[in-house]
Amino acid sequence: MGGSNLMVEETLKLAYGEDSDLIKDKRIAAVQALSGTGACRLFADFQKRFSLDSHIYIPIPTWSSHHNIWRDANVPQRTFHYYHPDTKGLDFASLMDDVKNAPKGSFFLLHACAHNPTGIDPTKEQWKEMSYQFKVKGHFAFFDMAYQGFASGDPEKDVKSIRIFLEDGHLIGCS
């Protein structure tokens, strides 16, 4: 079962935008899941089934259940730099090195906004640079977007990461 069609349609509008061509052209596969954890698990199972030899790159740190979700789906894990404890900020240079050095076509778990547990997000310019490098390497971005609207109080501002990737022509996953 795919869940409530209305719930799925309205959720897609939040993530992709009211006027999204992807929605209009019915180019999105979507189902209702039991929580963000359930959605992540569905994607992990999807990844395992349709990209057998792939790994998931998970940020350091991340929400502790992310490791369990992909482990239980038998998807091998790798990590990428995210937080710099000395500056208490984003370790963008190391993050980008990890993206550049990952094998072509790698899967990355990204937090769309309000990175959990740090709360630190890339700037708009940094998201653009990440999107560009993902395009160069053919990487796949899976966005965990548990806090859209809670990070800044503005659901449109909090979805900028996803919109940047979509504007750049990426196919993405989103929970």
mmCIF file with all atom_site columns, N, CA, C and O in Angstrom, residues 30 43 49 69 71 110 122 134 140 148 153 156-157 166:
data_model
loop_
_atom_site.group_PDB
_atom_site.id
_atom_site.type_symbol
_atom_site.label_atom_id
_atom_site.label_alt_id
_atom_site.label_comp_id
_atom_site.label_asym_id
_atom_site.label_entity_id
_atom_site.label_seq_id
_atom_site.pdbx_PDB_ins_code
_atom_site.Cartn_x
_atom_site.Cartn_y
_atom_site.Cartn_z
_atom_site.occupancy
_atom_site.B_iso_or_equiv
_atom_site.pdbx_formal_charge
_atom_site.auth_seq_id
_atom_site.auth_comp_id
_atom_site.auth_asym_id
_atom_site.auth_atom_id
_atom_site.pdbx_PDB_model_num
ATOM 1  N N  . ALA A 1 30  ? 6.458  7.892  -5.160  1.00 0.00 ? 30  ALA A N  1
ATOM 2  C CA . ALA A 1 30  ? 6.357  8.262  -3.750  1.00 0.00 ? 30  ALA A CA 1
ATOM 3  C C  . ALA A 1 30  ? 5.339  7.390  -3.039  1.00 0.00 ? 30  ALA A C  1
ATOM 4  O O  . ALA A 1 30  ? 4.335  6.984  -3.624  1.00 0.00 ? 30  ALA A O  1
ATOM 5  N N  . PHE A 1 43  ? 13.974 3.515  1.635   1.00 0.00 ? 43  PHE A N  1
ATOM 6  C CA . PHE A 1 43  ? 14.994 3.880  0.659   1.00 0.00 ? 43  PHE A CA 1
ATOM 7  C C  . PHE A 1 43  ? 16.199 2.953  0.759   1.00 0.00 ? 43  PHE A C  1
ATOM 8  O O  . PHE A 1 43  ? 16.758 2.549  -0.272  1.00 0.00 ? 43  PHE A O  1
ATOM 9  N N  . ARG A 1 49  ? 18.250 -3.185 -3.242  1.00 0.00 ? 49  ARG A N  1
ATOM 10 C CA . ARG A 1 49  ? 17.639 -3.992 -4.299  1.00 0.00 ? 49  ARG A CA 1
ATOM 11 C C  . ARG A 1 49  ? 18.060 -3.554 -5.695  1.00 0.00 ? 49  ARG A C  1
ATOM 12 O O  . ARG A 1 49  ? 18.271 -4.381 -6.575  1.00 0.00 ? 49  ARG A O  1
ATOM 13 N N  . ILE A 1 69  ? 19.657 1.714  10.312  1.00 0.00 ? 69  ILE A N  1
ATOM 14 C CA . ILE A 1 69  ? 18.749 1.570  9.170   1.00 0.00 ? 69  ILE A CA 1
ATOM 15 C C  . ILE A 1 69  ? 19.470 0.930  7.994   1.00 0.00 ? 69  ILE A C  1
ATOM 16 O O  . ILE A 1 69  ? 19.006 -0.056 7.420   1.00 0.00 ? 69  ILE A O  1
ATOM 17 N N  . ARG A 1 71  ? 22.448 -0.572 8.005   1.00 0.00 ? 71  ARG A N  1
ATOM 18 C CA . ARG A 1 71  ? 23.017 -1.867 8.393   1.00 0.00 ? 71  ARG A CA 1
ATOM 19 C C  . ARG A 1 71  ? 21.966 -2.961 8.279   1.00 0.00 ? 71  ARG A C  1
ATOM 20 O O  . ARG A 1 71  ? 22.218 -4.022 7.711   1.00 0.00 ? 71  ARG A O  1
ATOM 21 N N  . LEU A 1 110 ? 22.182 13.015 3.132   1.00 0.00 ? 110 LEU A N  1
ATOM 22 C CA . LEU A 1 110 ? 22.304 14.431 3.462   1.00 0.00 ? 110 LEU A CA 1
ATOM 23 C C  . LEU A 1 110 ? 21.094 14.859 4.284   1.00 0.00 ? 110 LEU A C  1
ATOM 24 O O  . LEU A 1 110 ? 19.990 14.374 4.063   1.00 0.00 ? 110 LEU A O  1
ATOM 25 N N  . PRO A 1 122 ? 24.964 23.662 5.616   1.00 0.00 ? 122 PRO A N  1
ATOM 26 C CA . PRO A 1 122 ? 25.746 24.407 4.624   1.00 0.00 ? 122 PRO A CA 1
ATOM 27 C C  . PRO A 1 122 ? 25.009 25.679 4.202   1.00 0.00 ? 122 PRO A C  1
ATOM 28 O O  . PRO A 1 122 ? 23.773 25.755 4.275   1.00 0.00 ? 122 PRO A O  1
ATOM 29 N N  . PHE A 1 134 ? 28.549 16.700 -6.938  1.00 0.00 ? 134 PHE A N  1
ATOM 30 C CA . PHE A 1 134 ? 27.747 15.479 -7.067  1.00 0.00 ? 134 PHE A CA 1
ATOM 31 C C  . PHE A 1 134 ? 27.486 15.192 -8.548  1.00 0.00 ? 134 PHE A C  1
ATOM 32 O O  . PHE A 1 134 ? 27.518 14.041 -8.987  1.00 0.00 ? 134 PHE A O  1
ATOM 33 N N  . PHE A 1 140 ? 24.564 10.122 -5.942  1.00 0.00 ? 140 PHE A N  1
ATOM 34 C CA . PHE A 1 140 ? 23.130 10.186 -5.679  1.00 0.00 ? 140 PHE A CA 1
ATOM 35 C C  . PHE A 1 140 ? 22.914 10.756 -4.287  1.00 0.00 ? 140 PHE A C  1
ATOM 36 O O  . PHE A 1 140 ? 23.495 10.266 -3.314  1.00 0.00 ? 140 PHE A O  1
ATOM 37 N N  . GLN A 1 148 ? 11.873 20.307 8.041   1.00 0.00 ? 148 GLN A N  1
ATOM 38 C CA . GLN A 1 148 ? 11.502 21.398 7.144   1.00 0.00 ? 148 GLN A CA 1
ATOM 39 C C  . GLN A 1 148 ? 10.499 22.312 7.842   1.00 0.00 ? 148 GLN A C  1
ATOM 40 O O  . GLN A 1 148 ? 9.451  21.870 8.294   1.00 0.00 ? 148 GLN A O  1
ATOM 41 N N  . GLY A 1 153 ? 11.927 28.373 10.535  1.00 0.00 ? 153 GLY A N  1
ATOM 42 C CA . GLY A 1 153 ? 10.557 28.856 10.657  1.00 0.00 ? 153 GLY A CA 1
ATOM 43 C C  . GLY A 1 153 ? 9.899  29.050 9.301   1.00 0.00 ? 153 GLY A C  1
ATOM 44 O O  . GLY A 1 153 ? 8.718  29.369 9.219   1.00 0.00 ? 153 GLY A O  1
ATOM 45 N N  . GLU A 1 156 ? 9.949  27.117 2.984   1.00 0.00 ? 156 GLU A N  1
ATOM 46 C CA . GLU A 1 156 ? 10.611 27.349 1.693   1.00 0.00 ? 156 GLU A CA 1
ATOM 47 C C  . GLU A 1 156 ? 12.116 27.543 1.865   1.00 0.00 ? 156 GLU A C  1
ATOM 48 O O  . GLU A 1 156 ? 12.903 27.044 1.077   1.00 0.00 ? 156 GLU A O  1
ATOM 49 N N  . LYS A 1 157 ? 12.515 28.262 2.869   1.00 0.00 ? 157 LYS A N  1
ATOM 50 C CA . LYS A 1 157 ? 13.946 28.460 3.123   1.00 0.00 ? 157 LYS A CA 1
ATOM 51 C C  . LYS A 1 157 ? 14.616 27.136 3.492   1.00 0.00 ? 157 LYS A C  1
ATOM 52 O O  . LYS A 1 157 ? 15.733 26.857 3.064   1.00 0.00 ? 157 LYS A O  1
ATOM 53 N N  . LEU A 1 166 ? 17.655 19.824 -7.393  1.00 0.00 ? 166 LEU A N  1
ATOM 54 C CA . LEU A 1 166 ? 16.678 19.616 -8.463  1.00 0.00 ? 166 LEU A CA 1
ATOM 55 C C  . LEU A 1 166 ? 16.929 20.565 -9.629  1.00 0.00 ? 166 LEU A C  1
ATOM 56 O O  . LEU A 1 166 ? 16.862 20.158 -10.791 1.00 0.00 ? 166 LEU A O  1
#
